PDB file of C-alpha atoms in Angstrom:
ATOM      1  CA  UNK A   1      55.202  34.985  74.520  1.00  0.00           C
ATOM      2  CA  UNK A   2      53.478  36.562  77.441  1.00  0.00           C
ATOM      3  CA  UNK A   3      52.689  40.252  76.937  1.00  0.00           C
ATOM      4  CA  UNK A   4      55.165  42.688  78.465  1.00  0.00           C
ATOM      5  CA  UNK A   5      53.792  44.518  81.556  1.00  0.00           C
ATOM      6  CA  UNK A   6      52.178  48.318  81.076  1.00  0.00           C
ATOM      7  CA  UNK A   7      54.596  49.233  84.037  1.00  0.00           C
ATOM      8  CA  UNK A   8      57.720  47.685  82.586  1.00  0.00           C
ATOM      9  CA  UNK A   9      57.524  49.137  79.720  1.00  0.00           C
ATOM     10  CA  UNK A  10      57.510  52.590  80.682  1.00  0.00           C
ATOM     11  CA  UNK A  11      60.620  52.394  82.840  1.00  0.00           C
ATOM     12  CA  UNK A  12      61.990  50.776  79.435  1.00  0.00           C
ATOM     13  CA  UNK A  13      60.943  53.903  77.377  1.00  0.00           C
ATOM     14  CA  UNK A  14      61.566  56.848  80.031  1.00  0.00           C
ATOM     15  CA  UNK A  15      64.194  55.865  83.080  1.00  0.00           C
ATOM     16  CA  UNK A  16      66.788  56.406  80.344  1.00  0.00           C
ATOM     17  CA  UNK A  17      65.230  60.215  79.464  1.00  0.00           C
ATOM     18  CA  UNK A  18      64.624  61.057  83.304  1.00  0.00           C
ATOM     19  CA  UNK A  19      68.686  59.854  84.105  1.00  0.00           C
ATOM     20  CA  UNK A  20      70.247  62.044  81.014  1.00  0.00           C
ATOM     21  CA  UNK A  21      67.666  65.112  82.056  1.00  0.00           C
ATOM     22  CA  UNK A  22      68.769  65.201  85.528  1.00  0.00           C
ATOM     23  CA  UNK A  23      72.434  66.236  84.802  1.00  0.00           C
ATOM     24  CA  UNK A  24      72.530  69.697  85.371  1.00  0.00           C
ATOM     25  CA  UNK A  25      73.800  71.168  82.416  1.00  0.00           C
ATOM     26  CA  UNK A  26      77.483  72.924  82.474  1.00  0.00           C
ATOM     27  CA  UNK A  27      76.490  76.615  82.086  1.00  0.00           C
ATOM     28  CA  UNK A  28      74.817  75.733  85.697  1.00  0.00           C
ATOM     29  CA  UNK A  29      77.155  73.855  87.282  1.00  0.00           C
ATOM     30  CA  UNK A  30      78.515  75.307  90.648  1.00  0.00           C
ATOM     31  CA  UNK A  31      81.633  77.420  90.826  1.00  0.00           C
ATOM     32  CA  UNK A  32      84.279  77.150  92.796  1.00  0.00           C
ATOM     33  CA  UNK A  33      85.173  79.448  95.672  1.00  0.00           C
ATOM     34  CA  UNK A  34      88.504  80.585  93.787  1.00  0.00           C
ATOM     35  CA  UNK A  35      86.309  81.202  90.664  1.00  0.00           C
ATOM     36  CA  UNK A  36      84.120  83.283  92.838  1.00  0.00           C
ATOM     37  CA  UNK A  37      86.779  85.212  94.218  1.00  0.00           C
ATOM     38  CA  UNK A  38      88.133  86.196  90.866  1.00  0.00           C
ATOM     39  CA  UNK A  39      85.378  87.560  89.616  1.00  0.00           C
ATOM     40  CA  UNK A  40      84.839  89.428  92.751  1.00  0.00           C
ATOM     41  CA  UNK A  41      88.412  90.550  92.079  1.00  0.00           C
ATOM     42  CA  UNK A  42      87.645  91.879  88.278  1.00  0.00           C
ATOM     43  CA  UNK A  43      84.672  93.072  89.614  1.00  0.00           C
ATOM     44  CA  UNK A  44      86.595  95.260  92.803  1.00  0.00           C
ATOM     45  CA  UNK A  45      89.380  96.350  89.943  1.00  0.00           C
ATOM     46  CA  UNK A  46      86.437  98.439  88.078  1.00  0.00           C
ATOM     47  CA  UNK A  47      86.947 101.101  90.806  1.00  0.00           C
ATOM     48  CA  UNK A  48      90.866 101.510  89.789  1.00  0.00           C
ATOM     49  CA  UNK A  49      92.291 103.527  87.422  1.00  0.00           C
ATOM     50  CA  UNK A  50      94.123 100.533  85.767  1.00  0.00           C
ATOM     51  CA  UNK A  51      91.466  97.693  86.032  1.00  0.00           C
ATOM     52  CA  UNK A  52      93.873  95.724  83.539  1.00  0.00           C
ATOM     53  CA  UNK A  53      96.642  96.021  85.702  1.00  0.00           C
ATOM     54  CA  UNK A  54      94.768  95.647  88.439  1.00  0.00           C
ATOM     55  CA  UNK A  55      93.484  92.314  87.738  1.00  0.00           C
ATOM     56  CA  UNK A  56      96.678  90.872  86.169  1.00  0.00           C
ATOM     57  CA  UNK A  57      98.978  91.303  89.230  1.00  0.00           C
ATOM     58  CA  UNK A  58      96.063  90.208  91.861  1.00  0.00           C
ATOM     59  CA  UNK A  59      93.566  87.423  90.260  1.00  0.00           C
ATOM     60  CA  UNK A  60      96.435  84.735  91.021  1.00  0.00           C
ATOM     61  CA  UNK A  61      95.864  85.155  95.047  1.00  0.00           C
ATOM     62  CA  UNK A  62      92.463  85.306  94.592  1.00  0.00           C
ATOM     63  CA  UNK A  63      92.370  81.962  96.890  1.00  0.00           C
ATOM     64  CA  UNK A  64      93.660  84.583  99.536  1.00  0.00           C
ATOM     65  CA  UNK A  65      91.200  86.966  99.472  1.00  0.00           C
ATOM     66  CA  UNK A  66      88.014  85.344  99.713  1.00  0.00           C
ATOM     67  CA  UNK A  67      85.841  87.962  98.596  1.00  0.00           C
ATOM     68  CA  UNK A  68      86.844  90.876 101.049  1.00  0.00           C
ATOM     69  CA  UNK A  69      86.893  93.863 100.400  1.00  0.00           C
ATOM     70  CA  UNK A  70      89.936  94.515 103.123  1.00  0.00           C
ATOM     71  CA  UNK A  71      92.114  91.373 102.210  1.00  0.00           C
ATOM     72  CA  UNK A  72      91.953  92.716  98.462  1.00  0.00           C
ATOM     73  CA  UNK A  73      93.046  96.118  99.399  1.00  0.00           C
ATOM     74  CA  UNK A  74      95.647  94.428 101.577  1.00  0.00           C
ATOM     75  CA  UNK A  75      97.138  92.735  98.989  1.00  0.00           C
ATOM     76  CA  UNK A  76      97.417  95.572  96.732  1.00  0.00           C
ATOM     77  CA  UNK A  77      98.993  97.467  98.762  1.00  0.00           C
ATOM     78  CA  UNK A  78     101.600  94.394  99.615  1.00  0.00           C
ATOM     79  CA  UNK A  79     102.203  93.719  95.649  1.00  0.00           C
ATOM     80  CA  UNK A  80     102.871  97.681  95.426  1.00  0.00           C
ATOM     81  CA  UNK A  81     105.278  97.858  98.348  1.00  0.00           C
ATOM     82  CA  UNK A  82     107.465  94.584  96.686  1.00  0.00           C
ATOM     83  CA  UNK A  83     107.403  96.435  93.402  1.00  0.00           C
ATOM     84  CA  UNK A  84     108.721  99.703  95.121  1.00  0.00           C
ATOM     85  CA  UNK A  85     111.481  98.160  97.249  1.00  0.00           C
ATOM     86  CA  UNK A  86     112.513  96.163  93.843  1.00  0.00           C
ATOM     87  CA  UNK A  87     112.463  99.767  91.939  1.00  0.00           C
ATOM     88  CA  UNK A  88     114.969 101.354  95.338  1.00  0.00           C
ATOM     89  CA  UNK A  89     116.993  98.546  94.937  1.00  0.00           C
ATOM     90  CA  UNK A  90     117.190  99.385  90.835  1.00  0.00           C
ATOM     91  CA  UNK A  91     117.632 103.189  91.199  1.00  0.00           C
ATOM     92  CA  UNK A  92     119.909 102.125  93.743  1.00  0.00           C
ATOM     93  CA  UNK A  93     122.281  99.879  91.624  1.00  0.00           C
ATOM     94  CA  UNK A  94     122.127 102.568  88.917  1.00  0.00           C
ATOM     95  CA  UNK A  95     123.731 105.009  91.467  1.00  0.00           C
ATOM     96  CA  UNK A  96     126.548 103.021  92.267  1.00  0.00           C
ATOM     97  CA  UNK A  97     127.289 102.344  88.398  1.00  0.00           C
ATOM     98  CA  UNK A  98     126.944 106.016  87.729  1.00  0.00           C
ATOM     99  CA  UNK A  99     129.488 107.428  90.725  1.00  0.00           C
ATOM    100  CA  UNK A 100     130.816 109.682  87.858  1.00  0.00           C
ATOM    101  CA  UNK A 101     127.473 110.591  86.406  1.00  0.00           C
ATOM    102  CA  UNK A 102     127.022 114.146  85.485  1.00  0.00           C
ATOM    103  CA  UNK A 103     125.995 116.586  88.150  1.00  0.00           C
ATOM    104  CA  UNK A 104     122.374 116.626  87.871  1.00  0.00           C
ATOM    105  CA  UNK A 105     122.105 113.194  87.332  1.00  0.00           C
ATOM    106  CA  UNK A 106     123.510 112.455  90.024  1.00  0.00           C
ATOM    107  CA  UNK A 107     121.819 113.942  92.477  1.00  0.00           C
ATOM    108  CA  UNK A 108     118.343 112.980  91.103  1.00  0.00           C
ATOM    109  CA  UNK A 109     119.251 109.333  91.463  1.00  0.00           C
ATOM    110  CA  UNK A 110     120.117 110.067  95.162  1.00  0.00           C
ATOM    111  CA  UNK A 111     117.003 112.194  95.819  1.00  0.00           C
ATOM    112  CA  UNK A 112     115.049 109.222  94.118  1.00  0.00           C
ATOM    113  CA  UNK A 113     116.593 106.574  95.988  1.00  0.00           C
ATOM    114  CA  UNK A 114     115.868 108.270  99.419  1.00  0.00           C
ATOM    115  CA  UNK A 115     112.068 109.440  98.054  1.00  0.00           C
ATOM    116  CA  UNK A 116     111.464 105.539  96.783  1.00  0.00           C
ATOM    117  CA  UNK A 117     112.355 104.336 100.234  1.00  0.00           C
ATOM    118  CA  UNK A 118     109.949 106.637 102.251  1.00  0.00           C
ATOM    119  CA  UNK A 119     107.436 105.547  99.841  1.00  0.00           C
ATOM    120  CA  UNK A 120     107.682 102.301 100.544  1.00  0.00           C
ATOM    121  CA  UNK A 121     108.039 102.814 104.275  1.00  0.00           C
ATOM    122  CA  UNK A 122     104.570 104.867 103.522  1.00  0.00           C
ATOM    123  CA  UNK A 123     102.842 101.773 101.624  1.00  0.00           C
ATOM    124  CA  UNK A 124     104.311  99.553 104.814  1.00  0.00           C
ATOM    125  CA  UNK A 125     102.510 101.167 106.885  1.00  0.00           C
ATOM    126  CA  UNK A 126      99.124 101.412 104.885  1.00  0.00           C
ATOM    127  CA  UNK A 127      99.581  97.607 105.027  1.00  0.00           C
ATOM    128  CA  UNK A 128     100.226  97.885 108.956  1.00  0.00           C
ATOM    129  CA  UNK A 129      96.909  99.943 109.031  1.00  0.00           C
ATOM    130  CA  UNK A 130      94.874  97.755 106.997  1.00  0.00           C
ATOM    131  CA  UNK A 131      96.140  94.579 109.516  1.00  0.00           C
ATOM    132  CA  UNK A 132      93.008  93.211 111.399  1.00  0.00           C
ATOM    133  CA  UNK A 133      90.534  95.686 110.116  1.00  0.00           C
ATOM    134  CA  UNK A 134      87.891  93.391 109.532  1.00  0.00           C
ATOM    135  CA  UNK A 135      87.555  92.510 113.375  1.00  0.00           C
ATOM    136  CA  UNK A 136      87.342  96.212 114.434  1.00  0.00           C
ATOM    137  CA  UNK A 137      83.854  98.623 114.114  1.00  0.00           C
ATOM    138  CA  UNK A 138      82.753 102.078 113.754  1.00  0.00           C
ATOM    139  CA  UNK A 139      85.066 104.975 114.264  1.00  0.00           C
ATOM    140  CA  UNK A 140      88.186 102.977 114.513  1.00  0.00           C
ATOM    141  CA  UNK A 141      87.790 101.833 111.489  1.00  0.00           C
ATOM    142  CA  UNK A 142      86.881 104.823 109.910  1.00  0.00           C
ATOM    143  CA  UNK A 143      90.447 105.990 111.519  1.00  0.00           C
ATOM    144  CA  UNK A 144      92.721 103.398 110.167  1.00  0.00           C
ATOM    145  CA  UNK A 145      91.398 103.587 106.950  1.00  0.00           C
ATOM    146  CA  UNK A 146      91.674 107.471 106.868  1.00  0.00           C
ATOM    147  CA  UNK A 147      95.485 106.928 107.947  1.00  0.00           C
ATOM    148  CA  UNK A 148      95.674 104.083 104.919  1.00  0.00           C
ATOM    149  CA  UNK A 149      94.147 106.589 102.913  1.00  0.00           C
ATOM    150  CA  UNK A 150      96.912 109.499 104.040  1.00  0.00           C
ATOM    151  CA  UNK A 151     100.140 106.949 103.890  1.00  0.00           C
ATOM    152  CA  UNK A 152      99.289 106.058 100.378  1.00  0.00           C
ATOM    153  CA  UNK A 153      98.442 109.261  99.107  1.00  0.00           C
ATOM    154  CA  UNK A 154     101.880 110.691 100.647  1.00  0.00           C
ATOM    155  CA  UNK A 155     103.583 107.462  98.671  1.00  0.00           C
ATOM    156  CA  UNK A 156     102.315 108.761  95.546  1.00  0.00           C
ATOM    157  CA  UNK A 157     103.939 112.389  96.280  1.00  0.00           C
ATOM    158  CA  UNK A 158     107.164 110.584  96.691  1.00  0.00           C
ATOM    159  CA  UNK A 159     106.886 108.589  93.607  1.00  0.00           C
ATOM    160  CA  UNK A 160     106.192 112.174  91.949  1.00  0.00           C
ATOM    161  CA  UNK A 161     108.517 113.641  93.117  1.00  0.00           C
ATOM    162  CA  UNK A 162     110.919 111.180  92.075  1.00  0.00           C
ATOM    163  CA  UNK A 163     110.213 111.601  88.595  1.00  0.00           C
ATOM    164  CA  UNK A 164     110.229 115.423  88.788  1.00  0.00           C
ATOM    165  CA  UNK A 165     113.671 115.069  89.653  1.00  0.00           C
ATOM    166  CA  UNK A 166     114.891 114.393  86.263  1.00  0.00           C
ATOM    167  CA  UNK A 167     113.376 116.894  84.261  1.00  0.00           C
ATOM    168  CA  UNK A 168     116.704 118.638  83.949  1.00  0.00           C
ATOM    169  CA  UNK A 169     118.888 115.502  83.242  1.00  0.00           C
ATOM    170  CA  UNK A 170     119.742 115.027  79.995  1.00  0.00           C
ATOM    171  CA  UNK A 171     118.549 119.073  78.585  1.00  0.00           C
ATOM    172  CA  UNK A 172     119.818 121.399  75.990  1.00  0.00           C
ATOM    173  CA  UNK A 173     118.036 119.073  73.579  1.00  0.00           C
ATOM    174  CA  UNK A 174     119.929 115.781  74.567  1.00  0.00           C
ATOM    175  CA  UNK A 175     118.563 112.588  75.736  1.00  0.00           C
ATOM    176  CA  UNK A 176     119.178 110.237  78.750  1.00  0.00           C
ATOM    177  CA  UNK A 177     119.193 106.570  78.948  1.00  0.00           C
ATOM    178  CA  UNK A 178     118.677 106.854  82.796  1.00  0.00           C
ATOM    179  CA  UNK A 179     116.425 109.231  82.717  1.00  0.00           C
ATOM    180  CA  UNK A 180     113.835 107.581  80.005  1.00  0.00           C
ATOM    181  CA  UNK A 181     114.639 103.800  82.438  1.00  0.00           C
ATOM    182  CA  UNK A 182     113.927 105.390  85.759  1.00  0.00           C
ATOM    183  CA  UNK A 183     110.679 107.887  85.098  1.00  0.00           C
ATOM    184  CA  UNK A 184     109.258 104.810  83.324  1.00  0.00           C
ATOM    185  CA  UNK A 185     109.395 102.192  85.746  1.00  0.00           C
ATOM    186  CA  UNK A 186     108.488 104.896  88.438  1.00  0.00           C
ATOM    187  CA  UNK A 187     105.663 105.669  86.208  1.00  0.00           C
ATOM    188  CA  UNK A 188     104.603 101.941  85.954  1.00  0.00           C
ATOM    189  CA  UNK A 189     105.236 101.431  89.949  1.00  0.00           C
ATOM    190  CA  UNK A 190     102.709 104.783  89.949  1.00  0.00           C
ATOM    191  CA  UNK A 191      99.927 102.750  88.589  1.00  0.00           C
ATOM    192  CA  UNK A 192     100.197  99.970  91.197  1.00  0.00           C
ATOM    193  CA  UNK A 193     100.462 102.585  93.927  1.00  0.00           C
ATOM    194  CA  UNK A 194      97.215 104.542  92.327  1.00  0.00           C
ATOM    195  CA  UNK A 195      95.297 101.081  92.524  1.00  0.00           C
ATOM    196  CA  UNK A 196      96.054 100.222  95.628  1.00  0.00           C
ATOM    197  CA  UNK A 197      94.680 103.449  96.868  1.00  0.00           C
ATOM    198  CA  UNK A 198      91.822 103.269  94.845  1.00  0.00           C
ATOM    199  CA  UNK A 199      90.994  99.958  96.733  1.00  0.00           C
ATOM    200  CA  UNK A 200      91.354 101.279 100.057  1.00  0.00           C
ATOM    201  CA  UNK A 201      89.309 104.145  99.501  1.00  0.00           C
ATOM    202  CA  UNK A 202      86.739 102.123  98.589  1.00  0.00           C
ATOM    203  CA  UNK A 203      86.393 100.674 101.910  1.00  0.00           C
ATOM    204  CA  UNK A 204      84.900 103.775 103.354  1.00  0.00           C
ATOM    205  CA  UNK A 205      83.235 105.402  99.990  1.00  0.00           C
ATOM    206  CA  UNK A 206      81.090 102.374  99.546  1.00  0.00           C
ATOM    207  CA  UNK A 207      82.223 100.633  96.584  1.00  0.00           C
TER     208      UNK A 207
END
């Protein structure tokens, strides 16, 4: 039997080594860009106040935000504006179900359903002044965002103000059902609202 060839045999021994080295191995595979965008998003949440929260109720549109700084602020502020128009429309239904409510619970259900709709015509318009930032420069941006900035702040007043509202339902040492359901899904609405500003003010304090 003829001696094999010096050349053959070393594609015999090594092509096999050189094809399994050349697969990149998985810690090094590429991401995708929806992978990238999340972790831009966890990354952007560090600036809020709730980072948990923050994460939870955006990472699923991160597809949507492609790693801007605007469309993640813009989206915030969208998620808080659905979660106060569902709260108005809860506060709402309580009033009707209460017409005979006590005095002073009453009227802090009417106060809060009037205050929970200017807040959310206050986060509309944050939206409205976020809309097409990113094509715009210098001072007018600096404008719009400053007006984002003041509508959202002046949506958190209203939220407050809501809750202050029923610090004398339910006194003389007694309790309130309404009272305890309403300042705690205002408070939880709160923490949307203070991430959403959070995010827009980091557009112009360069986080």
């Amino acid at each position: 039997m003829p001696p094999k060839s010096p050349l053959l045999l070393f594609f015999f021994l090594f092509l096999p080594l050189v094809a399994r080295t050349s697969v990149p191995p998985p810690d090094l595979a590429p991401t995708s860009p929806d992978e990238n965008a999340t972790e831009f998003i966890r990354a952007r949440c560090v600036l809020t106040r709730y980072p948990d929260l923050c994460f939870m109720s955006l990472s699923s549109y991160a597809s949507a935000v492609r790693r801007s700084p605007v469309q993640l602020a813009r989206l915030a502020t969208n998620v808080t504006h659905a979660r106060l128009r569902a709260l108005r429309a809860h506060v709402s239904a309580l009033r009707r179900a209460g017409a005979g409510s006590p005095g002073r619970e009453a009227a802090a259900l009417r106060d809060c359903v009037e205050q929970l709709g200017d807040a959310a015509d206050q986060v509309g318009r944050t939206a409205a002044e976020l809309r097409g930032l990113e094509a715009l420069v210098g001072m007018e941006v600096a404008w719009r965002v400053s007006n984002a900035q003041t509508w959202m702040s002046a949506a958190l007043t209203n939220e407050d103000t809501c809750s202050d509202g029923f610090r004398e339902v339910g006194g003389g040492g007694g309790t309130s059902s309404i009272r305890t359901d309403v300042c705690r899904r205002v408070g939880r609405v709160k923490q949307y609202t203070s991430n959403a500003l959070a995010l827009v003010n980091s557009l112009v304090n360069g986080g």
